[in-house]
Coordinates of C-alpha atoms in Angstrom, one line a residue:
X1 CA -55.0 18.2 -19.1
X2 CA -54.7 16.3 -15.5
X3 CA -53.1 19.4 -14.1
X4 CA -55.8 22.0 -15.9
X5 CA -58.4 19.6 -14.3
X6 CA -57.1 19.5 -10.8
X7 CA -57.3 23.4 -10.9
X8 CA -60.5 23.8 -11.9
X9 CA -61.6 21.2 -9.3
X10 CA -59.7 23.3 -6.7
X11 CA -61.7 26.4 -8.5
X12 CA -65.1 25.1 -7.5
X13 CA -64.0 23.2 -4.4
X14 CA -63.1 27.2 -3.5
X15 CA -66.6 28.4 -5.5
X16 CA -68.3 26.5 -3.2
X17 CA -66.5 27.2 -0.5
X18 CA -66.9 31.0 -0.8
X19 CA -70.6 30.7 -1.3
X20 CA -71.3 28.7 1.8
X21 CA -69.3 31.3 3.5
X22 CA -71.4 34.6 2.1
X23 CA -74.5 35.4 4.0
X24 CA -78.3 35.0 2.8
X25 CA -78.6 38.7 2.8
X26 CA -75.8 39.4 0.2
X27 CA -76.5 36.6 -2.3
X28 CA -78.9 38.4 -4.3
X29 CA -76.6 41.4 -4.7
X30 CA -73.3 39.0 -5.4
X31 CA -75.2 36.5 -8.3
X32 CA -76.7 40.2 -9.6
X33 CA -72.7 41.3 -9.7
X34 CA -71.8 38.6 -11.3
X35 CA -74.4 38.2 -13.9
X36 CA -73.6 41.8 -15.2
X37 CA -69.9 40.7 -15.4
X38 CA -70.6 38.2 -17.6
X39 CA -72.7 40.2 -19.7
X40 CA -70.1 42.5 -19.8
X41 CA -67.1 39.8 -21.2
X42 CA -70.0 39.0 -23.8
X43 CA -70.2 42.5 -25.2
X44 CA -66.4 42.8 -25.6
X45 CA -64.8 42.3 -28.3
X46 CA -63.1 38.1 -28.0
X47 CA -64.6 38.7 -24.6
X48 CA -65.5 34.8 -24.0
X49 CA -62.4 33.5 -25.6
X50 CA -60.7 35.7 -23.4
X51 CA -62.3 34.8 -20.7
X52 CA -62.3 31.3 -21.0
X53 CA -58.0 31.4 -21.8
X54 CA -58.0 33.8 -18.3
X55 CA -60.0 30.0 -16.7
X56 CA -57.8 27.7 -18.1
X57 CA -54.5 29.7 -17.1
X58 CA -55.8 30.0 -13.3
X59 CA -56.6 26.1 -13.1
X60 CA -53.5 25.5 -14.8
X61 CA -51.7 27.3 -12.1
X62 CA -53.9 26.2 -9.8
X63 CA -53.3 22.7 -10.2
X64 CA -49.8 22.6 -10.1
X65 CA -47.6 19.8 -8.7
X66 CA -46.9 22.0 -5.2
X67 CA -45.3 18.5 -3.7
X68 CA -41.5 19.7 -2.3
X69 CA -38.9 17.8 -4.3
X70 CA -37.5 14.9 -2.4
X71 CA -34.2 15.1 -1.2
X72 CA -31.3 13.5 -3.5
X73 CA -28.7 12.7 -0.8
X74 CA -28.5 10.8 2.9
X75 CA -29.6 13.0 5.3
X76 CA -27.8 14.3 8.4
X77 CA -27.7 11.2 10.5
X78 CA -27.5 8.7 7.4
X79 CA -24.5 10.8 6.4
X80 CA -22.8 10.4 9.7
X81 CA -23.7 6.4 9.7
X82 CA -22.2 6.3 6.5
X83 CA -18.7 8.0 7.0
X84 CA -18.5 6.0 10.3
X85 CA -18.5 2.9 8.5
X86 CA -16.0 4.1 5.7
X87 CA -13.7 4.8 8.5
X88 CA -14.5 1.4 9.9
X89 CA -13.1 -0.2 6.7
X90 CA -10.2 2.0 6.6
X91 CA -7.7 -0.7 8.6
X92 CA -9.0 -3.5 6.2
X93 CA -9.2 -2.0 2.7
X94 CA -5.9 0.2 3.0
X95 CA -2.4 -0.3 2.5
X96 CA 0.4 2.0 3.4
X97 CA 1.9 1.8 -0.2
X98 CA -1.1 2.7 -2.2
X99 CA -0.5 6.3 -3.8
X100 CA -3.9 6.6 -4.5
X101 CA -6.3 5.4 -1.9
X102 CA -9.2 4.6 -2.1
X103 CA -10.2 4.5 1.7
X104 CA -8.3 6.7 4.0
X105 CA -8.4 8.4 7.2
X106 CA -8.9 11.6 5.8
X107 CA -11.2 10.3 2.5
X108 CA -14.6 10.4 2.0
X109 CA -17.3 7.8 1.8
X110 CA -19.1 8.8 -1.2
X111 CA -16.0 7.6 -3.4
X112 CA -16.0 4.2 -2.4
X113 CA -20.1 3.6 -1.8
X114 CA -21.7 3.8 -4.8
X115 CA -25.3 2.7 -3.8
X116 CA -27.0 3.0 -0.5
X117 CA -30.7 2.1 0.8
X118 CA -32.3 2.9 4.1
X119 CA -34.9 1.8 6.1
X120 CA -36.4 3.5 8.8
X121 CA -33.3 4.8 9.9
X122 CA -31.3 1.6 9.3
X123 CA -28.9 0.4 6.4
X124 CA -31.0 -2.2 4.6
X125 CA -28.1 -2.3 1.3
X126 CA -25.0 -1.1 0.6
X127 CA -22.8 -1.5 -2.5
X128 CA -19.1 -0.8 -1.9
X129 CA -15.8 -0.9 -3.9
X130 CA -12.6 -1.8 -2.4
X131 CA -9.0 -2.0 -4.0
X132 CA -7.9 -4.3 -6.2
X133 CA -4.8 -5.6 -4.0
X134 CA -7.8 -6.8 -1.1
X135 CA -7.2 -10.6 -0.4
X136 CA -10.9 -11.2 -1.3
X137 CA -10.0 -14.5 -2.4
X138 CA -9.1 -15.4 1.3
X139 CA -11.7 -17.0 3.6
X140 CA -10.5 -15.2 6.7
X141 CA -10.0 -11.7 4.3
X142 CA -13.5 -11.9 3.6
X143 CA -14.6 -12.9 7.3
X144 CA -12.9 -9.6 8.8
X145 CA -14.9 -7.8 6.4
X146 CA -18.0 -9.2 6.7
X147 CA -17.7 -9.0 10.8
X148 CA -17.2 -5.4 10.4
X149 CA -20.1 -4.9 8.8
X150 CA -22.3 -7.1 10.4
X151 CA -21.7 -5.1 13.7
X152 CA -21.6 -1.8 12.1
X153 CA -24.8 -2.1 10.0
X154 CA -26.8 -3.5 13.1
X155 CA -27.0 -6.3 15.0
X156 CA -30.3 -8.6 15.2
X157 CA -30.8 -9.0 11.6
X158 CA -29.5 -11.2 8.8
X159 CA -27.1 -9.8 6.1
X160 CA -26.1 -11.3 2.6
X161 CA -22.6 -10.5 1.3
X162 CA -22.5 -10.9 -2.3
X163 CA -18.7 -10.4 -3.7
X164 CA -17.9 -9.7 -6.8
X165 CA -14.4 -10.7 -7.2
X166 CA -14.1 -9.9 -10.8
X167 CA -14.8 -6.7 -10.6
X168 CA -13.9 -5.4 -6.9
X169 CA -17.2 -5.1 -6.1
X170 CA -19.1 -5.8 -2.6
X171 CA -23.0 -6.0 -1.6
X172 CA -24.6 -6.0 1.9
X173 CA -28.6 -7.0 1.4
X174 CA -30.5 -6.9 4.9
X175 CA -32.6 -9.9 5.1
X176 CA -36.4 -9.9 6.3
X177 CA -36.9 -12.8 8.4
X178 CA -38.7 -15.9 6.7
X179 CA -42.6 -15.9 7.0
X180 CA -43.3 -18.8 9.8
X181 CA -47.0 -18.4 9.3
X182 CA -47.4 -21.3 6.3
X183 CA -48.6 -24.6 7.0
X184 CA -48.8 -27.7 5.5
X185 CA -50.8 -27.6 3.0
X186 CA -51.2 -29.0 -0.8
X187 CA -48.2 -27.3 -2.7
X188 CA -48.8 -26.9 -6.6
X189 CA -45.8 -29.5 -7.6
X190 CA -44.8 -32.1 -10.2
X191 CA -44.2 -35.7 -9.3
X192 CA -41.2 -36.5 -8.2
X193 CA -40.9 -32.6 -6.5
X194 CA -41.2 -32.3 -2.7
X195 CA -41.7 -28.8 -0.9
X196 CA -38.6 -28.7 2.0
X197 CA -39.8 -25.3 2.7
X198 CA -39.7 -21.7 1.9
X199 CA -36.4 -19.3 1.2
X200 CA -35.8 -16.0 -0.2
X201 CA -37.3 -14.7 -3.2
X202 CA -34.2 -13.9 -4.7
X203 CA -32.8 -17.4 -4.0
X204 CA -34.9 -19.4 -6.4
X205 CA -36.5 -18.8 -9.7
X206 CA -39.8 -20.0 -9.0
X207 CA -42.6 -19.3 -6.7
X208 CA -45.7 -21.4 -5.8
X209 CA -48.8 -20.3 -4.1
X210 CA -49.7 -20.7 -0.5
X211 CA -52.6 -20.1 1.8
X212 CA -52.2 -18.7 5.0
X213 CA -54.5 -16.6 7.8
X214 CA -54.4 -13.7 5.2
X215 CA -55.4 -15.2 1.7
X216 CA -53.0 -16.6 -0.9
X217 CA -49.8 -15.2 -2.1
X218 CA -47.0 -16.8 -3.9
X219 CA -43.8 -17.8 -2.1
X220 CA -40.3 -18.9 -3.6
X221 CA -39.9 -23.0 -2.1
X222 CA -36.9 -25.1 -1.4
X223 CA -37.5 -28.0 -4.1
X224 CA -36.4 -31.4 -3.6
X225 CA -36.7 -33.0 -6.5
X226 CA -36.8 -37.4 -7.1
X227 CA -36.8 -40.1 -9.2
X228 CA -34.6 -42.2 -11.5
X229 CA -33.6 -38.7 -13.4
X230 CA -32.4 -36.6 -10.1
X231 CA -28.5 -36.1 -9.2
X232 CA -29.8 -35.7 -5.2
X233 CA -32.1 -38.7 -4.6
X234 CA -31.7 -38.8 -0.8
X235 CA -32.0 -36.1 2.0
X236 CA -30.4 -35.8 5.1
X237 CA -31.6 -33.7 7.9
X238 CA -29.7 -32.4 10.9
X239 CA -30.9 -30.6 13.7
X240 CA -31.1 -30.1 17.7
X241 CA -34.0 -31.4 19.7
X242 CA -37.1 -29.2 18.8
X243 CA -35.9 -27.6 15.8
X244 CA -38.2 -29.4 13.4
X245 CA -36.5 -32.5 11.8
X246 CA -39.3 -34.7 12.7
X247 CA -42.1 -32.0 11.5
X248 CA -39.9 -31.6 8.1
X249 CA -40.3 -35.8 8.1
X250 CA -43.8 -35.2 8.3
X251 CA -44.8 -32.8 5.4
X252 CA -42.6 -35.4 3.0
X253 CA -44.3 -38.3 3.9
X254 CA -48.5 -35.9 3.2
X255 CA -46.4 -34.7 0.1
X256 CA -45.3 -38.3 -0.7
X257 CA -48.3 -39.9 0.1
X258 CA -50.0 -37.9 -3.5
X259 CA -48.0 -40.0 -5.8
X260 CA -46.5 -42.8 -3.7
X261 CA -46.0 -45.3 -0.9
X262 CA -44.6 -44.4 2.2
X263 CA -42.2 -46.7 4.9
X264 CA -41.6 -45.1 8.3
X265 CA -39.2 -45.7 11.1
X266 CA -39.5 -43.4 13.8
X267 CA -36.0 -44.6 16.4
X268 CA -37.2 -42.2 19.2
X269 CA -40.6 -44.5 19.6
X270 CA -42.5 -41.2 20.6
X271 CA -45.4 -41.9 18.8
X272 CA -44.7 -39.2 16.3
X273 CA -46.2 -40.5 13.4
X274 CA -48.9 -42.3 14.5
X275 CA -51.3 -40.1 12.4
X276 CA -50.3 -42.2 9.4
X277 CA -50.6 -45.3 10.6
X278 CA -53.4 -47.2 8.9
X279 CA -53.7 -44.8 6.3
X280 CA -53.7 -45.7 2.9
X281 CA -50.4 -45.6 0.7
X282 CA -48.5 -45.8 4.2
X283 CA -47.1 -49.2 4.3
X284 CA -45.7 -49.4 7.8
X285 CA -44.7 -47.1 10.8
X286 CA -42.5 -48.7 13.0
X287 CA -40.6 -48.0 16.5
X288 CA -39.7 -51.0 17.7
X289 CA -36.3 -52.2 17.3
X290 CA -37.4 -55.6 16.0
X291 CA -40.0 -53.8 13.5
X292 CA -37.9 -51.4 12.4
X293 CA -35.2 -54.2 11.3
X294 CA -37.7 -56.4 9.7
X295 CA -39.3 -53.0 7.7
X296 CA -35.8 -52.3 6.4
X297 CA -35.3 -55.7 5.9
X298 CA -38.4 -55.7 3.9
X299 CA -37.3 -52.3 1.5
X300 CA -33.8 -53.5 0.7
X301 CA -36.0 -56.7 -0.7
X302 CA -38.2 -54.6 -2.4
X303 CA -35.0 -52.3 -3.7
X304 CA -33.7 -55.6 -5.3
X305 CA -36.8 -56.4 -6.5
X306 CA -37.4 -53.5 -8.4
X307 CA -33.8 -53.6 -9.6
X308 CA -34.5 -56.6 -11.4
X309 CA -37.5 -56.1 -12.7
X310 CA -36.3 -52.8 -14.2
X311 CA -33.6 -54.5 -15.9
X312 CA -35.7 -57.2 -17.2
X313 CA -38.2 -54.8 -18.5
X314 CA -35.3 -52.9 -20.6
X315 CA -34.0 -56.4 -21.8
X316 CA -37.0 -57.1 -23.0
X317 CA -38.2 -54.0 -24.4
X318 CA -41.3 -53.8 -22.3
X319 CA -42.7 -50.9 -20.3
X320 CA -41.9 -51.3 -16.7
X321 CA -44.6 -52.4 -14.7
X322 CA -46.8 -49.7 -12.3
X323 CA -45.7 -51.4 -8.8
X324 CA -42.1 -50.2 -9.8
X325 CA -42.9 -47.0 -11.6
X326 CA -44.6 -46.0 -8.2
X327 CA -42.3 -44.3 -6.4
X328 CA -41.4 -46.1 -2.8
X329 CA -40.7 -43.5 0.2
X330 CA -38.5 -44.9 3.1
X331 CA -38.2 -42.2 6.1
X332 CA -36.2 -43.1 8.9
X333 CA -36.2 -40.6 12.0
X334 CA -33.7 -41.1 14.7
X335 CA -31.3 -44.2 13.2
X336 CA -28.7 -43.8 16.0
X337 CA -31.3 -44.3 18.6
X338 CA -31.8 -47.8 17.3
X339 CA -28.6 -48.9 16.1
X340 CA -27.7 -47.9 20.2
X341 CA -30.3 -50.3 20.6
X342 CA -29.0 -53.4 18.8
X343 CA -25.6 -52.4 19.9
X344 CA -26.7 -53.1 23.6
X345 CA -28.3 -56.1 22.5
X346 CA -25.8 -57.5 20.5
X347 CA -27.9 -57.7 16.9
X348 CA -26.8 -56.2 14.1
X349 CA -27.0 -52.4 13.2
X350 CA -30.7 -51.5 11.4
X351 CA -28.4 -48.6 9.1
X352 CA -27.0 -51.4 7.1
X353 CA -30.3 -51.9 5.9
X354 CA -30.1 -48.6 4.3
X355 CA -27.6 -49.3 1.8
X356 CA -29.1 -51.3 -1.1
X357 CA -31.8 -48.3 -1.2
X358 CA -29.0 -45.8 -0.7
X359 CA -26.7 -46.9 -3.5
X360 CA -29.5 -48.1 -5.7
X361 CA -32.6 -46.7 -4.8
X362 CA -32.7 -44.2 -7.7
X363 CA -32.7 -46.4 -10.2
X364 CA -35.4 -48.2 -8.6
X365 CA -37.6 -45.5 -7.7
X366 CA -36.6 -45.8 -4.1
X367 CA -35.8 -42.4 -1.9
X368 CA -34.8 -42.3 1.7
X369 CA -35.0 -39.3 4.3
X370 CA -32.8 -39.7 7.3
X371 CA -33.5 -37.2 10.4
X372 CA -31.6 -37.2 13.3
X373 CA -30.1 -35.0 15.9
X374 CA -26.7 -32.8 15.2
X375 CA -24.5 -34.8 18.0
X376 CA -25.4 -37.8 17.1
X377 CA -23.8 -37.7 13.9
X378 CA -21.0 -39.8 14.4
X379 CA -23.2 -42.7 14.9
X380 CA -24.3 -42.2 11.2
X381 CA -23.6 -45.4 9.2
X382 CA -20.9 -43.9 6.5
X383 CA -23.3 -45.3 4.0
X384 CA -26.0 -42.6 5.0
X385 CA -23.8 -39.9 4.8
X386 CA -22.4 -40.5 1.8
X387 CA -25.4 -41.2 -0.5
X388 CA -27.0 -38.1 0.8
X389 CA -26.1 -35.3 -1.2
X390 CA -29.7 -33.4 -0.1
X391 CA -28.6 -31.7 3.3
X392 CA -30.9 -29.8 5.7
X393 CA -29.5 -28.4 9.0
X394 CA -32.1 -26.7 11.7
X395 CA -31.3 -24.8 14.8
X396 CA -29.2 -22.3 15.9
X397 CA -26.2 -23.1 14.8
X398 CA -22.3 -21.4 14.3
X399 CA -21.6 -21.0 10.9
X400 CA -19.1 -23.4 11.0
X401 CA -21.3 -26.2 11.9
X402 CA -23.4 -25.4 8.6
X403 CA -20.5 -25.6 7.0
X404 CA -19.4 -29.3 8.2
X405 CA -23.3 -30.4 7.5
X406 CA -23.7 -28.8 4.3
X407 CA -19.9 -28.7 3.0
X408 CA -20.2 -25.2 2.2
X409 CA -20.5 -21.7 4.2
X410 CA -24.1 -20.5 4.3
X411 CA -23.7 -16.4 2.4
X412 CA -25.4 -15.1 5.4
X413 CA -25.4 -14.3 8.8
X414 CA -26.7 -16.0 11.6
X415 CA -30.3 -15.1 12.5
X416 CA -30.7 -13.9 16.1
X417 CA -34.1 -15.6 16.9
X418 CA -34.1 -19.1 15.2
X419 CA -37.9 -20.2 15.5
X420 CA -38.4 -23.8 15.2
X421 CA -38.0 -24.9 11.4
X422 CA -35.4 -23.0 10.7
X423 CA -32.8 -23.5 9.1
X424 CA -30.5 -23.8 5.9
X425 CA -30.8 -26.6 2.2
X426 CA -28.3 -27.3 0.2
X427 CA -29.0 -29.7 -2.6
X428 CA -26.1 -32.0 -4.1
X429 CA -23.8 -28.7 -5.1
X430 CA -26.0 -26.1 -5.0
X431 CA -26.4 -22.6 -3.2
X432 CA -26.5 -22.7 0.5
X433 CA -30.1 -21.5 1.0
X434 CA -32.1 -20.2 4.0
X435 CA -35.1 -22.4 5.0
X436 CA -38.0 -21.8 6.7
X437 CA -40.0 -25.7 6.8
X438 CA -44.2 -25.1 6.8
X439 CA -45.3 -25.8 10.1
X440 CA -45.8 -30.0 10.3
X441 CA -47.1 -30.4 13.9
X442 CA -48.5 -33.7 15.0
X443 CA -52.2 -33.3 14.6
X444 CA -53.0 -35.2 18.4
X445 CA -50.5 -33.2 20.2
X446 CA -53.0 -30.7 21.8
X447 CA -50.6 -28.5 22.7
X448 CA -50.0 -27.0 19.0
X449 CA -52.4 -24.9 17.5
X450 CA -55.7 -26.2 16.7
X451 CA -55.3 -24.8 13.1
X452 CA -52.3 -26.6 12.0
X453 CA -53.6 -29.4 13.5
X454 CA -56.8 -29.5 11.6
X455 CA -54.4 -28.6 8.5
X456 CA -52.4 -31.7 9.0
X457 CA -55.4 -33.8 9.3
X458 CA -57.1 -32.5 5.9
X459 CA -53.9 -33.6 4.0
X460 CA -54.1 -37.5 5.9
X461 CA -55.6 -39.7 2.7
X462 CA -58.4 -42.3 3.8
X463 CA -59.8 -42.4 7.0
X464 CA -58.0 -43.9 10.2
X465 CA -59.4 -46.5 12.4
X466 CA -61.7 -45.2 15.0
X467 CA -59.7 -45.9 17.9
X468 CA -56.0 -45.1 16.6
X469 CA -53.5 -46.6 18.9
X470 CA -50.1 -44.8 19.6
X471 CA -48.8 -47.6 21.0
X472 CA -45.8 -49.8 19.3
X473 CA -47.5 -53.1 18.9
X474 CA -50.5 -51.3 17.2
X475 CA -48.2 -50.0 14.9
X476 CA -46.5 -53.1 13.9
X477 CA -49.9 -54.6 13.0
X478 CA -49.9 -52.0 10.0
X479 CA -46.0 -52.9 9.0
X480 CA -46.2 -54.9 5.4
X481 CA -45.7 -58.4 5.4
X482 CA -41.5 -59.3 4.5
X483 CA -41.0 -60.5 1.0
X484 CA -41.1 -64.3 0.4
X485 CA -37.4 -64.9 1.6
X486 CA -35.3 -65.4 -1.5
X487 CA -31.7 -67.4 -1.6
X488 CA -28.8 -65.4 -1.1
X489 CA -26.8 -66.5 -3.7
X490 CA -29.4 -66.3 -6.3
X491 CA -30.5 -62.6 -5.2
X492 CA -27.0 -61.2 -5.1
X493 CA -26.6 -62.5 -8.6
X494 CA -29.4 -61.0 -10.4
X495 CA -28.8 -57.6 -8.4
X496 CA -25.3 -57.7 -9.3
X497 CA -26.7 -58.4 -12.9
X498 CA -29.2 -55.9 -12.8
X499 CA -27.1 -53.1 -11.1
X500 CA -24.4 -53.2 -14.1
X501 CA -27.0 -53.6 -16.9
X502 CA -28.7 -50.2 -15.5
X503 CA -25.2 -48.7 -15.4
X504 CA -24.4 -49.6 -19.1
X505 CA -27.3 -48.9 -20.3

């Protein structure tokens, strides 16, 4: 029926055509014509059966699918890409002994590549066999290949490698790059889930939806998830200068701030998160070496103190209170900058602050974000890189690097234009996965764009003071009084107390 109705739509489309083309003078005679023609098919015998089976065939063949069947194999060009790579693999995937072959100088591509995509005139996937005796369980094995192919397949892209071990099997997946065009902005979360950023869609099972200069569409986030329940309770992020650690910082605390309170100690004493001073849920924002210590100071107290009033609640059978249930946010940018600091000045190192919320802070409610530059790593407290099993690495980096940071090698290849926020997550044991963090910028540096700044400044809760310093001693005024000093004795006792209770129970 579609096809009889395109032809008789081409039949009039032509009807009309022909009649605007005839000239006044012979229209008369041509409708007199065809008039008597059809008084003629009347008087016939079946004449207007007839003549209507004699319409239907000629828009049936009139409307025919006339489209030229697409072609089923590679053309010229992709053919000749194709057996230059199988020849390429020759060396690797070959061995002298084999009777059989399955790649040799003389062989043939299509027997080993079983599926092939292209896009505009470049290999976008490729799924190979190779021979059973291939050392694919060796790192270096696997490296050779995956070189090859990496410069045979095109430079200035990013490539997955997917092996199959089990059954021979090997996938090439070019990569589009990450969007870098979404901003901070309210993700569609749980409590006790934080947006890091934004990854592949194949890489995560879930999507959320953003708003960006376009509309909204859905996008597949890098979820952090918190609380007393999660195996990864603490994040660390690595990066080089101006790769984005501080701007990832800065979209946990506006995501934190929805459901919590939020401590921040910024060691480079920029001024970088002086939008949140004064704000409510933010309970300090610190950059002074003496602040920073007496803030720290001040969460390892309140660690304790929700350590024992968790315990005591479970003792007792009673719900635990909302001041502990309220999840406490301690985000600490540049550590080795201040414990250089108190090094030179002979006090003691701010990082061993961190380790009652380290080692405890899950059971309390307590998570901690620690962001500091790549080569500065060995000034880490070993406390802060044990306890966090969250890792984030930014920058343009060699693959081994992200292997040291992250403890496993990333599946893909480096990215030839690393844009700032860029990166790779891994969480606790997880994938390694590509990250792109929403753009984070500091809403009174006037050098960003005045959209994200005004998209920073939406998400600030409350309303800051009039005349917001960015100064240190302005920010100290905001930092939260330290907990009534407790004895030592005493307070090691009933964390000790409440620490093993937790773990029993």
């Amino acid at each position: 029926m579609i096809t009889i109705a395109r032809g008789m739509r081409k039949q009039v489309a032509w009807a009309g055509g022909w009649w605007g083309r005839t000239p006044k003078d012979r229209r008369g005679p041509a409708l007199l014509l065809a008039a008597a023609g059809v008084v003629v098919v009347v008087m016939m015998p079946y004449g207007p059966l007839l003549a209507i089976a004699a319409v239907m065939a000629s828009a049936a063949w009139m409307g025919r699918d006339r489209t030229p069947p697409a072609p089923t194999g590679p053309s010229e060009a992709e053919t000749g890409r194709l057996q230059s790579l199988y020849e390429a693999l020759v060396p690797y995937l070959s061995d002298a002994g084999d009777p059989a072959p399955l790649y040799a100088h003389d062989g043939s591509w299509d027997k080993a590549f079983s599926e092939y995509e292209f896009q505009d005139g470049r290999l976008a996937r490729l799924h190979l066999r190779y021979p059973a005796y291939f050392t694919d369980g060796e790192a270096e094995s696997r490296a050779r290949v995956e070189q090859l192919l990496h410069a045979k397949a095109g430079r200035g892209r990013e490539y997955r490698f997917d092996w199959n071990e089990e059954e021979n099997h090997l996938t090439l997946t070019a990569l589009a790059p990450l969007p870098t065009d979404i901003v901070a902005q309210r993700f569609i979360t749980a409590p006790g889930e934080t947006v890091l950023g934004f990854t592949d869609d194949a890489a995560v099972q879930r999507t959320v939806p953003v708003t960006d200069g376009d509309g909204t569409r859905d996008a597949p986030p890098v979820v952090w998830r918190t609380g007393t329940r999660s195996t990864e309770p603490h994040l660390l992020a690595l990066g080089q200068p101006g790769t984005g650690t501080t701007s990832l910082l800065r979209s946990i605390a506006l995501q934190a701030l929805v459901h919590g309170d939020v401590v921040v100690v910024d060691g480079s004493g920029t001024g970088e998160y002086a939008c949140l001073t004064g704000r409510p849920g933010v309970l300090a924002v610190e950059g002074g070496l003496s602040g920073a210590s007496a803030t720290l100071e001040w969460a390892a107290h309140e660690t304790e103190r929700r350590l024992i009033a968790v315990n005591r609640a479970r003792q007792s059978g009673d719900p635990v209170a909302d001041d502990v249930r309220r999840p406490l946010w301690i985000l600490v940018d540049r550590p080795t900058a201040l414990s250089q600091l108190a090094l030179a000045e002979g006090r003691p190192d701010p990082q061993a602050l961190l380790d009652v919320p380290l080692r405890h802070g899950r059971a309390a409610n307590v998570a901690v974000a620690v962001a500091d530059q790549l080569d500065a790593t060995e000034g880490l407290a070993p406390v802060v890189i044990a306890q966090t099993r969250a890792r984030v690495v930014l920058g343009p980096l060699a693959p081994e690097h992200v292997e040291a940071v992250l403890g496993a090698p990333q599946r893909t290849t480096p990215a030839a234009e690393v844009p700032p926020g860029r990166g790779y997550a891994r969480l606790g044991t997880g994938p390694v996965l590509r990250l792109q963090v929403p753009s984070t910028p500091d809403p009174y540096d006037e050098e960003c764009a005045q959209a994200h700044r005004d998209a920073v400044l939406s998400l600030l809760p409350g309303a800051a003071p009039a005349d917001l310093p960015h100064h240190e001693e302005a920010a100290a005024s905001a930092a939260p009084a330290p907990a009534e000093p407790v004895p030592v004795a005493l307070r090691k006792d009933a964390v000790v107390r409440a620490v093993a209770d937790l773990e029993l129970s």
